[in-house]
CSV table of C-alpha atoms in Angstrom, one decimal:
chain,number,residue,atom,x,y,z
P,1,UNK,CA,7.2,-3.2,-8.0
P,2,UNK,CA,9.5,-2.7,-5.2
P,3,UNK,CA,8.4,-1.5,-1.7
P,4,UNK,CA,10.6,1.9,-2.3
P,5,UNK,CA,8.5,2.4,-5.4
P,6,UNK,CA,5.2,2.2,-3.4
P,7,UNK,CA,6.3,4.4,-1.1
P,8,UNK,CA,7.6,7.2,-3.5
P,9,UNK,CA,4.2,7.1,-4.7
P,10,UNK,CA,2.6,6.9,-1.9
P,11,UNK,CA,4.5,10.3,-0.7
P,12,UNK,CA,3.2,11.7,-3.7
P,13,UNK,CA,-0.6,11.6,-3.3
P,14,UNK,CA,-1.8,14.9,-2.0
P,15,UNK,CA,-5.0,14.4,0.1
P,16,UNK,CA,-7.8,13.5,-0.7
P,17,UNK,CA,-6.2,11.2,-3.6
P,18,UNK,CA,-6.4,7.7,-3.9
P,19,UNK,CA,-4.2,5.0,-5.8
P,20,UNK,CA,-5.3,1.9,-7.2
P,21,UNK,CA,-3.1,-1.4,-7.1
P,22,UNK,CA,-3.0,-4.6,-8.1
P,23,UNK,CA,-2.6,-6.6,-4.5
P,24,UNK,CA,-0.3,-9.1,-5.9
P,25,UNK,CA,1.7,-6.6,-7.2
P,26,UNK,CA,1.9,-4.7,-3.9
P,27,UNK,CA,2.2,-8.3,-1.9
P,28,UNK,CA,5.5,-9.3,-4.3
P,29,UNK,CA,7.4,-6.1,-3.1
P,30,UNK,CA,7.3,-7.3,0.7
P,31,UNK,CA,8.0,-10.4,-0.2
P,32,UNK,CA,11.5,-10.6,0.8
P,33,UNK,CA,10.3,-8.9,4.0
P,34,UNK,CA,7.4,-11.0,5.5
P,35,UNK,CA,7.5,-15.2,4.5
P,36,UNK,CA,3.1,-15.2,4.7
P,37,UNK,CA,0.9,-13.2,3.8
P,38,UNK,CA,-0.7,-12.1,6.7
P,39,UNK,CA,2.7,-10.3,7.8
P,40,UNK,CA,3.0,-8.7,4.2
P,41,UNK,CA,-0.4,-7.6,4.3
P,42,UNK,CA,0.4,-6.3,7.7
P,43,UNK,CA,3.6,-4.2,6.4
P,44,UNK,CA,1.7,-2.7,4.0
P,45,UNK,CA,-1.1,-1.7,6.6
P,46,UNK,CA,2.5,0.1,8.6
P,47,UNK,CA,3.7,1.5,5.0
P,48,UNK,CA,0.2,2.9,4.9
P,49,UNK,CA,-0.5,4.4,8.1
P,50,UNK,CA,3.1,5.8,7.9
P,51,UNK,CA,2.1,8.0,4.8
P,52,UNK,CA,-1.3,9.0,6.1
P,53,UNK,CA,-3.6,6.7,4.0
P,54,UNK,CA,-6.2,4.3,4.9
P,55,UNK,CA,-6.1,1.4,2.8
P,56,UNK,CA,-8.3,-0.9,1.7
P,57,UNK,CA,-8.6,-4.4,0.0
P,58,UNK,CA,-11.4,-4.5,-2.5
P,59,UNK,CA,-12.2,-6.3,-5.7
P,60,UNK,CA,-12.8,-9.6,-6.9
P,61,UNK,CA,-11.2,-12.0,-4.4
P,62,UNK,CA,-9.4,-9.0,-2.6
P,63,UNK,CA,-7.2,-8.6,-5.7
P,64,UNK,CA,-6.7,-4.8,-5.2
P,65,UNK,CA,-5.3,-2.5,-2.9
P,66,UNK,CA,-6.8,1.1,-2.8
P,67,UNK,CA,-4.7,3.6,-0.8
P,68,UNK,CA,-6.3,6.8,-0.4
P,69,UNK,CA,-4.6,9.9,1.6
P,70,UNK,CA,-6.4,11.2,4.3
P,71,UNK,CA,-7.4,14.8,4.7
P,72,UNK,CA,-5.1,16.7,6.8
């Protein structure tokens, strides 16, 4: 996944809606953008908040990222 794929599908969730990721998936694409993981996890967090969605780590040893559109 690239970061402009996440957020094309981020713009796409209507509210309400909620999208399901793998983390290291969503991690890889900010890669190139942030050298630890705290700063990736922290663009993601911006990418996010930009897009109206609260997101949240979850599953087995944080392995997923849930992303879920607030209600306008």
């Amino acid at each position: 996944m690239k970061a402009t794929d996440l957020q094309d599908r981020l713009a796409r969730l209507i509210p309400g809606d909620t999208l399901l990721l793998p983390a290291a998936e969503v991690e890889q694409a900010f890669a190139c953008h942030a050298s630890t993981l705290e700063q990736r996890r922290a663009a993601i967090a911006r990418l996010a908040a930009w897009y109206r969605c609260r997101l949240t780590i979850c599953g087995p040893g944080e392995s997923q990222f849930l992303f879920t559109r607030h209600n306008d």
